Amino acid sequence: MPPSSLRVVYAFAREMHPKTTDVFIEYGTAGFRTKANLLEHVVYRMGLLAVLRSRCKNGRTIGLMITASHNLEPDNGVKLIDPDGEMLEQSWEEIATRLANVSDNDLESTTGEIIKQVNADMALKASVYIGMDTRYTSPRLAAAAVHGVIALKGTPKEFGIVTTPILHFCVKCRNDNTYGTPTEEGYYEKIVGAFKNIRQKLPVYGAYSTTLHVDGANGVGGKKLNIIRKSLDGELDLVLFNLGGNGGKLNLNCGADFVKVSQKPPVGMELTPLQRVASLDGDGDRLVYFYMDEDCKNMHLLDGDRIATLLASFIMDQLKACGARDLRIGLVQTAYANGASTRYITDDLKIPVTCVKTGVKHLHHAALSYDVGVYFEANGHGTVVYSDTAKSVIRKIALDGDAEERKAAELLLNFIDMTNETVGDAISDLFMVETVLCARGHDARHWYNTYKDLPCRQLKVTVEDRNAISTADAERQCTSPAGLQARIDELSSAYDSGRAFLSSAYDSGRAFVRPSGTEDVVRVYAEADSQHSADKLAAEVAQAVYDMAGGVGDRPTVSE
Ligand code: NG1
Ligand code: ZN
């Protein structure tokens, strides 16, 4: 494409998607995310960038998802998906930020400069898959993305309303047809098909019940489960709540993030004592479970750490049963993982744990270094990835092993098919959890009782510039502003950790702070031996952040 044809890039921008704000926006942990009315020009430009990315990847398909995940309805966002279904390569985040912030007048020349910088061959075809969540602002943004793709002569394909993981799956399938069929139906066939295959062979026994209540966060995940529900042939009885009707607002007092952070059950649900409940987030990539105790007063949360330990222990058992002892299984967490889960994984399950920075791309990357890598953020975002070696070893056992080994290997092969290996996926994760609980004859209480979580608390503090906070050691140490880490250490040492069983290094409470990549806040996390202490330590650390890192607005309080 000769440079003169880039003029259309400017013409489309000026006439249809002008930049109407000077507020600087950054490609963060999950792409761009802000108030929906500030995003149209950004999404148009991401349509342009997706075309360049596709050309740099030899015409392979790139994904573009419109969503603000667990944020409330007025927000929206956009993120790009790389050809293997993974998050956009980090080096392109800066390019995305540059393109999103340039003025309309400079857009044509900047686009030309980026084409040179990334060495995109403009003669190549380009393909972009576009999906969106259920927000009322999403269709308009999706149209802007389509215009961006067309402006650079790429081919857009719209998937309409899909969960984020469905789009990741389709992108992967389009570029690797051994993975599956790149359609929503192809996703159901593979993931739900594998679940049904396993469950038809598993007897329902013990304390496991096939009834599962689901909180759909009034978003897309619940709607997709409502489609799936009808094809489950009684293997799982889904009772769905918060599907977006009856005035229910997206993520408002419901959904995985609300349940995890507030440690309260969602509104809009019938709460039944001891009933297992799965709570999804707004775009269907996070999952947590919970149940209420006998008198429906206290909630017991089963978060991403619990899902990770459940899946890892089950997969490890199956690997042993099929004799694949040489395959290395490992678990990846972030600093938000409950200290008790890390202890359980390391000491009881004897599975190695890696701790990385927040953000799925970091977890995903670290998980790929194992033959079987289980990764989860405590908030319920995670999946399992299998190396090619692992898959071929298991396939071989399914053919050549003895009867018991073959049985375990076949179960594992279905388990792998049920997994959306591209990214954390609430629907795929839900089917995996249900499979493990059913195979073990367990109810939510058995699961909860495998270990005891340490009480914890998360808080947010608003500061003038959240990037004044920098961190090291997988975000567990704060390197600036000067003196803040020393203060956090001093505050933490006044509490007991409830983890004296680890070593004296873990005798105190634990707290850390980091700037959020998705909200304009500093996040504070604290853990101690009682809820009261965790709440108090979090509040004290939040206060230190407020005082030492330029707090603005209301002073931090314990209630979120
Ligand atoms: P930030 O806002 O950077 O903390 C949050 C989550 C991440 C990740 C992203 C993307 C927490 C503490 N943070 O990021 O883990 O899921 O959103 O959605 O849960
Ligand atoms: Zn999400």
Coordinates of C-alpha atoms and ligand atoms in Angstrom, one line a residue:
M1 CA 0.0 0.0 0.0
P2 CA 1.6 3.3 -1.0
P3 CA 1.9 5.9 1.8
S4 CA -0.7 8.2 0.1
S5 CA -3.4 5.8 0.8
L6 CA -2.9 6.3 4.5
R7 CA -4.9 9.5 4.0
V8 CA -8.0 7.5 4.6
V9 CA -6.7 6.7 8.1
Y10 CA -7.0 10.4 8.9
A11 CA -10.2 11.0 7.0
F12 CA -12.0 8.2 8.8
A13 CA -10.6 9.5 12.1
R14 CA -11.7 13.1 11.5
E15 CA -15.1 12.3 10.2
M16 CA -16.1 9.2 12.2
H17 CA -13.9 8.6 15.2
P18 CA -12.3 11.9 16.2
K19 CA -10.2 12.2 19.3
T20 CA -12.2 14.4 21.7
T21 CA -10.1 14.2 24.8
D22 CA -6.5 15.0 25.8
V23 CA -6.6 12.6 28.7
F24 CA -3.5 10.3 28.3
I25 CA -4.4 6.7 28.1
E26 CA -2.1 3.7 28.6
Y27 CA -2.2 0.1 27.4
G28 CA -2.3 -1.6 30.8
T29 CA -2.5 -5.1 32.3
A30 CA -5.7 -5.7 30.3
G31 CA -5.4 -3.3 27.4
F32 CA -7.0 0.1 27.4
R33 CA -9.8 0.6 30.0
T34 CA -11.6 3.8 30.9
K35 CA -15.0 5.5 30.6
A36 CA -16.7 4.3 27.4
N37 CA -17.2 7.8 26.1
L38 CA -13.4 8.4 26.0
L39 CA -12.7 5.3 23.9
E40 CA -14.0 5.5 20.4
H41 CA -10.9 7.0 18.8
V42 CA -8.8 4.5 20.8
V43 CA -10.7 1.5 19.5
Y44 CA -10.6 2.8 15.9
R45 CA -6.8 3.1 16.2
M46 CA -6.6 -0.4 17.7
G47 CA -8.3 -1.6 14.6
L48 CA -5.5 0.0 12.6
L49 CA -2.9 -1.6 14.9
A50 CA -4.5 -5.0 14.7
V51 CA -4.0 -4.9 10.9
L52 CA -0.3 -4.0 11.3
R53 CA 0.1 -6.7 13.9
S54 CA -1.5 -9.3 11.6
R55 CA 0.8 -8.2 8.7
C56 CA 3.8 -8.5 11.0
K57 CA 2.7 -12.0 11.8
N58 CA 2.5 -13.0 8.1
G59 CA -1.2 -12.4 7.8
R60 CA -2.2 -14.6 10.7
T61 CA -5.4 -13.6 12.5
I62 CA -5.3 -11.1 15.4
G63 CA -8.2 -10.7 17.9
L64 CA -9.7 -7.4 19.2
M65 CA -12.0 -7.6 22.2
I66 CA -14.2 -4.8 23.4
T67 CA -14.7 -5.2 27.1
A68 CA -14.0 -3.8 30.5
S69 CA -14.3 -7.2 32.2
H70 CA -15.4 -6.7 35.9
N71 CA -15.6 -2.9 35.8
L72 CA -19.0 -1.3 36.1
E73 CA -21.3 -0.5 33.2
P74 CA -20.0 3.1 32.3
D75 CA -16.5 1.8 31.6
N76 CA -15.4 -0.1 28.5
G77 CA -12.1 -1.2 27.1
V78 CA -10.2 -2.8 24.3
K79 CA -7.4 -5.4 24.1
L80 CA -5.6 -7.2 21.3
I81 CA -5.1 -10.9 21.1
D82 CA -2.0 -12.4 19.4
P83 CA -2.1 -15.3 16.9
D84 CA -1.8 -18.1 19.4
G85 CA -4.7 -16.7 21.4
E86 CA -2.4 -15.1 24.0
M87 CA -2.2 -11.5 25.1
L88 CA -0.5 -8.9 22.9
E89 CA 3.3 -9.1 23.0
Q90 CA 4.6 -6.6 25.6
S91 CA 6.8 -4.7 23.2
W92 CA 3.7 -3.6 21.2
E93 CA 2.0 -2.2 24.3
E94 CA 4.1 1.0 24.0
I95 CA 3.2 1.2 20.3
A96 CA -0.4 0.9 21.1
T97 CA -0.1 3.6 23.7
R98 CA 1.6 5.9 21.2
L99 CA -1.0 5.4 18.5
A100 CA -3.9 5.9 21.0
N101 CA -2.6 9.2 22.2
V102 CA -1.5 11.0 19.1
S103 CA -3.7 13.9 17.8
D104 CA -5.9 13.3 14.8
N105 CA -3.7 15.6 12.7
D106 CA -0.6 13.5 13.5
L107 CA -2.4 10.1 13.1
E108 CA -1.5 9.7 9.4
S109 CA 2.2 10.4 9.9
T110 CA 2.4 8.4 13.1
T111 CA 0.8 5.4 11.4
G112 CA 3.4 5.7 8.7
E113 CA 6.2 5.8 11.2
I114 CA 4.9 2.7 13.1
I115 CA 4.6 0.8 9.8
K116 CA 8.3 1.5 9.2
Q117 CA 9.2 0.8 12.9
V118 CA 7.6 -2.7 12.9
N119 CA 8.5 -3.3 9.3
A120 CA 4.9 -4.3 8.3
D121 CA 4.6 -5.5 4.7
M122 CA 1.5 -3.6 3.6
A123 CA 1.1 -5.8 0.6
L124 CA 0.1 -8.7 2.8
K125 CA -3.4 -9.7 3.7
A126 CA -4.5 -9.0 7.3
S127 CA -7.3 -10.6 9.3
V128 CA -8.9 -9.3 12.5
Y129 CA -11.5 -11.1 14.7
I130 CA -13.6 -8.7 16.7
G131 CA -15.8 -9.6 19.7
M132 CA -17.6 -7.6 22.4
D133 CA -19.2 -7.9 25.8
T134 CA -22.8 -7.0 26.6
R135 CA -22.3 -3.3 27.5
Y136 CA -24.6 -0.9 25.7
T137 CA -21.5 1.0 24.5
S138 CA -19.9 -2.0 22.9
P139 CA -21.6 -2.1 19.5
R140 CA -20.6 1.5 18.7
L141 CA -17.0 0.7 19.7
A142 CA -17.0 -2.5 17.7
A143 CA -18.0 -0.5 14.6
A144 CA -15.1 1.8 15.2
A145 CA -12.8 -1.2 15.3
V146 CA -14.2 -2.4 12.0
H147 CA -13.5 1.0 10.5
G148 CA -10.0 0.9 11.7
V149 CA -9.4 -2.5 10.1
I150 CA -11.0 -1.4 6.9
A151 CA -9.0 1.8 6.7
L152 CA -5.8 -0.2 6.4
K153 CA -7.4 -2.7 4.0
G154 CA -7.6 -5.6 6.5
T155 CA -10.5 -8.1 6.7
P156 CA -12.6 -7.8 9.9
K157 CA -14.7 -10.6 11.1
E158 CA -17.3 -9.8 13.8
F159 CA -18.3 -12.4 16.4
G160 CA -20.9 -10.2 18.1
I161 CA -21.3 -10.7 21.8
V162 CA -18.9 -13.4 23.1
T163 CA -16.9 -14.0 26.2
T164 CA -13.3 -12.8 26.1
P165 CA -12.1 -16.5 26.2
I166 CA -14.3 -17.5 23.3
L167 CA -12.6 -14.9 21.1
H168 CA -9.2 -16.0 22.3
F169 CA -10.1 -19.6 21.4
C170 CA -11.4 -18.7 17.9
V171 CA -8.2 -16.7 17.2
K172 CA -6.1 -19.7 18.2
C173 CA -8.2 -22.1 16.1
R174 CA -8.0 -19.8 13.0
N175 CA -4.2 -19.9 13.1
D176 CA -3.9 -23.5 14.2
N177 CA -6.6 -25.7 12.9
T178 CA -5.5 -28.7 15.0
Y179 CA -6.8 -26.8 18.1
G180 CA -10.5 -26.7 17.0
T181 CA -13.0 -24.8 14.8
P182 CA -12.9 -21.0 15.0
T183 CA -16.5 -20.4 15.8
E184 CA -18.6 -20.1 18.9
E185 CA -20.2 -23.5 18.0
G186 CA -16.7 -25.0 17.6
Y187 CA -15.9 -23.8 21.1
Y188 CA -19.0 -25.5 22.5
E189 CA -18.3 -28.7 20.6
K190 CA -14.8 -29.0 22.0
I191 CA -15.1 -27.7 25.5
V192 CA -18.6 -28.8 26.4
G193 CA -18.2 -32.0 24.3
A194 CA -15.2 -33.0 26.4
F195 CA -17.0 -32.3 29.6
K196 CA -19.9 -34.5 28.6
N197 CA -17.6 -37.3 27.4
I198 CA -15.9 -37.4 30.9
R199 CA -19.1 -37.1 32.9
Q200 CA -20.9 -39.9 31.0
K201 CA -18.1 -42.2 32.3
L202 CA -18.1 -40.9 35.9
P203 CA -20.7 -42.1 38.4
V204 CA -22.3 -39.5 40.6
Y205 CA -21.5 -40.6 44.1
G206 CA -20.7 -39.4 47.6
A207 CA -21.5 -35.8 48.6
Y208 CA -21.4 -34.4 45.0
S209 CA -24.6 -33.0 43.7
T210 CA -25.2 -32.2 40.0
T211 CA -27.0 -29.0 40.9
L212 CA -24.9 -25.9 40.5
H213 CA -26.1 -22.3 41.1
V214 CA -24.4 -19.7 39.0
D215 CA -24.1 -15.9 39.4
G216 CA -23.7 -14.6 35.8
A217 CA -22.7 -11.0 36.9
N218 CA -25.4 -9.8 34.5
G219 CA -22.8 -10.2 31.7
V220 CA -22.0 -12.4 28.7
G221 CA -20.8 -15.5 30.6
G222 CA -24.1 -16.3 32.2
K223 CA -25.9 -15.9 28.8
K224 CA -23.5 -18.3 27.2
L225 CA -24.0 -20.8 30.0
N226 CA -27.8 -20.5 29.4
I227 CA -27.2 -21.6 25.8
I228 CA -24.9 -24.5 27.0
R229 CA -27.3 -25.5 29.8
K230 CA -29.8 -27.0 27.4
S231 CA -27.2 -29.3 25.9
L232 CA -25.9 -30.8 29.1
D233 CA -28.2 -33.8 29.1
G234 CA -28.6 -33.8 32.8
E235 CA -24.8 -34.2 33.5
L236 CA -25.0 -30.8 35.3
D237 CA -28.1 -29.0 36.4
L238 CA -27.3 -25.3 36.1
V239 CA -29.5 -22.9 37.9
L240 CA -28.6 -19.5 36.6
F241 CA -29.0 -16.1 38.2
N242 CA -28.0 -12.5 37.3
L243 CA -28.4 -13.0 33.5
G244 CA -28.9 -9.3 32.8
G245 CA -32.8 -9.2 33.0
N246 CA -34.9 -7.7 35.8
G247 CA -32.9 -4.5 36.0
G248 CA -29.7 -6.3 37.1
K249 CA -26.7 -4.1 36.3
L250 CA -23.5 -5.5 35.0
N251 CA -21.0 -6.4 37.8
L252 CA -23.0 -4.3 40.3
N253 CA -22.9 -6.0 43.6
C254 CA -22.5 -9.3 41.9
G255 CA -20.0 -11.3 39.8
A256 CA -16.6 -12.8 40.7
D257 CA -14.8 -9.6 41.5
F258 CA -17.5 -8.3 43.8
V259 CA -17.6 -11.7 45.6
K260 CA -13.8 -12.0 45.9
V261 CA -13.1 -8.4 47.0
S262 CA -16.0 -7.7 49.3
Q263 CA -16.1 -11.3 50.6
K264 CA -19.9 -11.1 50.4
P265 CA -22.5 -13.1 48.3
P266 CA -23.9 -11.4 45.2
V267 CA -27.3 -9.7 45.2
G268 CA -30.0 -11.2 42.9
M269 CA -29.5 -14.8 44.0
E270 CA -31.5 -17.2 46.1
L271 CA -29.1 -18.3 48.8
T272 CA -29.5 -21.9 49.9
P273 CA -27.5 -23.3 52.8
L274 CA -24.4 -25.3 51.6
Q275 CA -25.4 -25.0 48.0
R276 CA -22.3 -24.7 45.7
V277 CA -22.4 -21.4 43.7
A278 CA -20.1 -20.3 40.9
S279 CA -19.7 -16.6 40.3
L280 CA -18.4 -15.4 36.9
D281 CA -17.2 -11.9 36.0
G282 CA -18.7 -9.6 33.3
D283 CA -16.8 -11.0 30.3
G284 CA -16.6 -14.6 31.5
D285 CA -12.9 -15.0 32.1
R286 CA -12.9 -15.2 35.9
L287 CA -14.5 -17.7 38.2
V288 CA -14.8 -18.1 41.9
Y289 CA -17.1 -20.4 43.9
F290 CA -18.7 -20.0 47.3
Y291 CA -21.2 -21.5 49.6
M292 CA -23.2 -20.3 52.6
D293 CA -23.1 -22.1 55.9
E294 CA -26.1 -23.9 57.5
D295 CA -27.9 -20.7 58.6
C296 CA -27.0 -18.8 55.5
K297 CA -25.1 -16.2 57.5
N298 CA -21.4 -16.8 56.6
M299 CA -20.0 -17.1 53.2
H300 CA -17.1 -19.4 52.4
L301 CA -15.2 -18.3 49.4
L302 CA -13.4 -20.7 47.0
D303 CA -11.3 -18.4 44.9
G304 CA -8.6 -18.8 42.2
D305 CA -6.1 -20.2 44.7
R306 CA -8.6 -22.9 45.6
I307 CA -9.4 -23.7 41.9
A308 CA -5.6 -23.9 41.2
T309 CA -4.9 -26.3 44.0
L310 CA -8.0 -28.5 43.2
L311 CA -7.0 -28.8 39.5
A312 CA -3.3 -29.3 40.2
S313 CA -3.9 -32.1 42.7
F314 CA -6.3 -33.8 40.4
I315 CA -4.1 -33.6 37.3
M316 CA -1.1 -34.8 39.4
D317 CA -3.1 -37.8 40.6
Q318 CA -4.1 -38.7 37.0
L319 CA -0.5 -38.3 35.8
K320 CA 0.6 -40.7 38.5
A321 CA -2.2 -43.1 37.6
C322 CA -1.2 -43.2 33.9
G323 CA 2.5 -43.6 34.8
A324 CA 3.6 -40.3 33.3
R325 CA 5.9 -39.5 36.2
D326 CA 8.5 -37.7 34.2
L327 CA 6.2 -34.8 33.2
R328 CA 6.9 -31.8 35.3
I329 CA 3.8 -30.1 36.8
G330 CA 4.1 -26.6 38.3
L331 CA 1.8 -23.9 39.7
V332 CA 2.1 -20.2 39.0
Q333 CA 0.7 -17.6 41.4
T334 CA 1.0 -13.8 42.1
A335 CA 1.6 -12.0 45.4
Y336 CA -2.2 -11.9 45.9
A337 CA -2.2 -15.7 46.4
N338 CA -3.2 -16.6 50.0
G339 CA -0.1 -17.6 51.9
A340 CA -2.0 -20.7 53.1
S341 CA -2.5 -21.9 49.5
T342 CA 1.2 -21.5 48.8
R343 CA 2.1 -23.6 51.8
Y344 CA -0.5 -26.3 50.9
I345 CA 0.8 -26.6 47.4
T346 CA 4.5 -26.6 48.4
D347 CA 4.4 -28.7 51.5
D348 CA 1.4 -31.0 51.0
L349 CA 1.0 -31.4 47.3
K350 CA 4.8 -31.1 46.8
I351 CA 4.3 -29.1 43.6
P352 CA 6.7 -26.3 42.7
V353 CA 5.3 -22.8 42.8
T354 CA 6.5 -19.7 40.9
C355 CA 5.4 -16.2 41.9
V356 CA 5.2 -13.6 39.2
K357 CA 3.9 -10.1 38.7
T358 CA 0.1 -9.4 38.4
G359 CA -1.3 -9.8 34.9
V360 CA -2.2 -12.9 33.1
K361 CA 0.5 -12.6 30.5
H362 CA 3.1 -13.0 33.2
L363 CA 1.4 -16.1 34.7
H364 CA 0.8 -17.6 31.3
H365 CA 4.4 -17.2 30.2
A366 CA 5.8 -18.7 33.4
A367 CA 3.3 -21.7 33.2
L368 CA 4.7 -22.5 29.7
S369 CA 8.0 -23.5 31.3
Y370 CA 6.3 -26.6 32.8
D371 CA 5.0 -29.7 31.0
V372 CA 1.8 -29.1 32.8
G373 CA 1.5 -25.5 34.1
V374 CA -1.4 -24.5 36.3
Y375 CA -1.8 -20.8 36.7
F376 CA -4.4 -18.8 38.6
E377 CA -4.7 -15.3 40.0
A378 CA -6.5 -15.3 43.4
N379 CA -9.3 -13.4 41.7
G380 CA -10.2 -16.5 39.7
H381 CA -8.5 -15.8 36.4
G382 CA -6.5 -18.8 35.2
T383 CA -6.2 -22.0 33.2
V384 CA -3.9 -25.0 32.6
V385 CA -1.4 -25.2 29.8
Y386 CA 0.2 -28.5 28.5
S387 CA 3.4 -28.8 26.5
D388 CA 3.5 -30.7 23.3
T389 CA 5.6 -33.3 25.0
A390 CA 3.0 -33.7 27.7
K391 CA 0.2 -34.2 25.1
S392 CA 2.2 -36.7 23.1
V393 CA 3.3 -38.7 26.2
I394 CA -0.4 -38.9 27.4
R395 CA -1.6 -39.8 23.9
K396 CA 0.9 -42.6 23.7
I397 CA -0.2 -44.0 27.1
A398 CA -3.8 -43.9 26.0
L399 CA -2.8 -46.3 23.2
D400 CA -0.1 -48.5 24.8
G401 CA -0.6 -48.4 28.5
D402 CA -2.2 -51.1 30.6
A403 CA -6.0 -50.9 31.3
E404 CA -5.7 -48.6 34.3
E405 CA -3.1 -46.4 32.7
R406 CA -5.2 -46.1 29.5
K407 CA -8.2 -45.1 31.5
A408 CA -6.4 -42.3 33.3
A409 CA -4.8 -41.1 30.1
E410 CA -8.1 -41.0 28.3
L411 CA -9.6 -39.0 31.1
L412 CA -6.6 -36.6 30.9
L413 CA -7.0 -36.2 27.1
N414 CA -10.6 -35.2 27.6
F415 CA -9.6 -32.9 30.5
I416 CA -7.1 -31.3 28.1
D417 CA -9.8 -30.8 25.5
M418 CA -12.1 -29.2 28.1
T419 CA -9.3 -26.7 28.9
N420 CA -9.2 -23.4 27.1
E421 CA -5.4 -23.2 27.0
T422 CA -5.3 -19.8 25.5
V423 CA -6.4 -17.8 28.5
G424 CA -8.4 -18.0 31.8
D425 CA -11.9 -19.0 31.0
A426 CA -14.8 -19.1 33.5
I427 CA -16.8 -21.6 31.5
S428 CA -14.0 -24.0 30.8
D429 CA -12.8 -23.7 34.5
L430 CA -16.3 -24.3 35.8
F431 CA -16.5 -27.6 33.8
M432 CA -13.0 -28.6 35.1
V433 CA -14.0 -27.9 38.7
E434 CA -17.2 -29.8 38.4
T435 CA -15.3 -32.8 36.9
V436 CA -12.9 -32.9 39.8
L437 CA -15.6 -32.6 42.5
C438 CA -17.7 -35.3 40.8
A439 CA -14.7 -37.6 40.3
R440 CA -13.9 -37.3 44.1
G441 CA -17.5 -37.4 45.3
H442 CA -16.9 -34.1 47.0
D443 CA -19.2 -31.2 47.9
A444 CA -18.0 -27.6 48.4
R445 CA -17.3 -28.2 52.1
H446 CA -14.8 -31.0 51.3
W447 CA -13.1 -28.7 48.9
Y448 CA -13.1 -25.8 51.4
N449 CA -11.6 -28.0 54.2
T450 CA -8.5 -29.1 52.2
Y451 CA -6.7 -26.2 53.9
K452 CA -7.6 -23.0 55.8
D453 CA -7.1 -19.6 54.2
L454 CA -5.4 -16.8 56.1
P455 CA -7.7 -13.8 56.6
C456 CA -6.9 -11.1 54.1
R457 CA -8.1 -7.7 53.0
Q458 CA -7.7 -5.6 49.8
L459 CA -8.0 -1.8 49.7
K460 CA -7.6 0.9 47.2
V461 CA -6.0 4.3 47.7
T462 CA -6.3 7.2 45.2
V463 CA -3.1 9.2 44.8
E464 CA -1.9 12.0 42.6
D465 CA 0.2 9.8 40.4
R466 CA -0.1 6.0 41.0
N467 CA 3.2 5.5 39.0
A468 CA 5.0 7.1 41.9
I469 CA 4.8 3.6 43.4
S470 CA 7.3 1.2 41.9
T471 CA 7.9 -2.4 42.9
A472 CA 10.3 -5.3 42.6
D473 CA 10.5 -9.0 43.5
A474 CA 7.1 -9.9 41.8
E475 CA 5.6 -6.8 43.4
R476 CA 6.3 -8.0 46.9
Q477 CA 8.7 -5.1 47.6
C478 CA 8.0 -1.4 47.1
T479 CA 11.1 0.4 45.8
S480 CA 9.7 3.9 45.7
P481 CA 8.7 6.3 47.2
A482 CA 11.7 6.0 49.5
G483 CA 10.8 4.7 53.0
L484 CA 7.4 3.2 52.2
Q485 CA 8.7 -0.4 52.2
A486 CA 10.4 0.2 55.6
R487 CA 7.1 1.5 56.9
I488 CA 5.2 -1.5 55.5
D489 CA 7.7 -3.9 57.1
E490 CA 7.4 -2.1 60.4
L491 CA 3.6 -2.2 60.3
S492 CA 3.5 -5.9 59.3
S493 CA 5.9 -6.9 62.0
A494 CA 3.3 -5.9 64.6
Y495 CA 1.0 -8.7 63.5
D496 CA 1.1 -12.5 63.6
S497 CA 0.9 -14.3 60.3
G498 CA -0.7 -17.5 61.5
R499 CA 2.1 -19.0 59.3
A500 CA 4.7 -19.6 62.0
F501 CA 4.7 -23.1 60.5
L502 CA 6.7 -21.8 57.5
S503 CA 9.8 -20.3 59.1
S504 CA 10.6 -17.3 61.2
A505 CA 10.7 -15.2 58.0
Y506 CA 7.0 -15.6 57.9
D507 CA 6.1 -14.8 61.5
S508 CA 4.7 -11.4 60.8
G509 CA 1.6 -10.3 58.9
R510 CA 2.2 -9.7 55.2
A511 CA 1.3 -6.7 53.1
F512 CA 2.3 -5.2 49.8
V513 CA 1.2 -2.3 47.5
R514 CA 1.3 -1.8 43.8
P515 CA -0.2 0.6 41.2
S516 CA -3.2 -1.0 39.5
G517 CA -2.9 -1.5 35.7
T518 CA -6.7 -1.2 35.2
E519 CA -7.9 1.6 37.6
D520 CA -6.3 4.9 38.6
V521 CA -5.6 3.6 42.2
V522 CA -2.9 2.0 44.3
R523 CA -3.9 -1.4 45.5
V524 CA -3.1 -2.6 49.1
Y525 CA -3.1 -6.2 50.2
A526 CA -2.7 -7.5 53.7
E527 CA -2.8 -10.9 55.3
A528 CA -2.7 -11.8 59.0
D529 CA -3.9 -14.4 61.5
S530 CA -7.3 -12.9 62.1
Q531 CA -9.8 -10.9 60.0
H532 CA -9.6 -8.0 62.4
S533 CA -5.8 -7.9 62.1
A534 CA -5.8 -8.2 58.3
D535 CA -8.4 -5.3 58.1
K536 CA -6.3 -3.2 60.5
L537 CA -3.0 -3.9 58.8
A538 CA -4.5 -3.1 55.3
A539 CA -5.9 0.2 56.7
E540 CA -2.6 1.2 58.2
V541 CA -0.7 0.4 55.1
A542 CA -3.3 2.3 53.0
Q543 CA -2.8 5.2 55.3
A544 CA 1.0 5.0 54.8
V545 CA 0.5 5.1 51.0
Y546 CA -1.8 8.0 51.4
D547 CA 0.7 9.9 53.4
M548 CA 3.9 9.0 51.6
A549 CA 2.7 8.7 48.0
G550 CA 0.5 11.8 47.5
G551 CA -3.0 10.6 48.6
V552 CA -5.9 12.6 47.3
G553 CA -9.6 12.7 48.2
D554 CA -11.0 10.8 51.1
R555 CA -8.7 9.1 53.5
P556 CA -8.7 5.3 53.0
T557 CA -11.2 3.3 55.0
V558 CA -11.6 -0.5 55.5
S559 CA -14.9 -0.8 53.6
E560 CA -14.4 -1.1 49.8
Ligands
NG1_1 P1 -5.0 -4.5 38.4 O1 -6.0 -3.4 38.3 O2 -3.7 -4.2 37.7 O3 -4.8 -4.9 39.8 C1 -6.7 -6.4 37.9 C2 -6.4 -7.7 38.6 C3 -5.4 -8.5 37.8 C4 -5.9 -8.8 36.4 C5 -6.3 -7.5 35.8 C6 -7.0 -7.7 34.4 C7 -6.3 -8.0 41.1 C8 -5.7 -7.5 42.3 N1 -5.8 -7.4 39.9 O4 -5.5 -5.7 37.6 O5 -5.1 -9.6 38.5 O6 -6.9 -9.7 36.4 O7 -7.3 -6.8 36.6 O8 -8.4 -7.9 34.5 O9 -7.2 -8.8 41.1
ZN2 ZN -12.8 -10.5 33.0

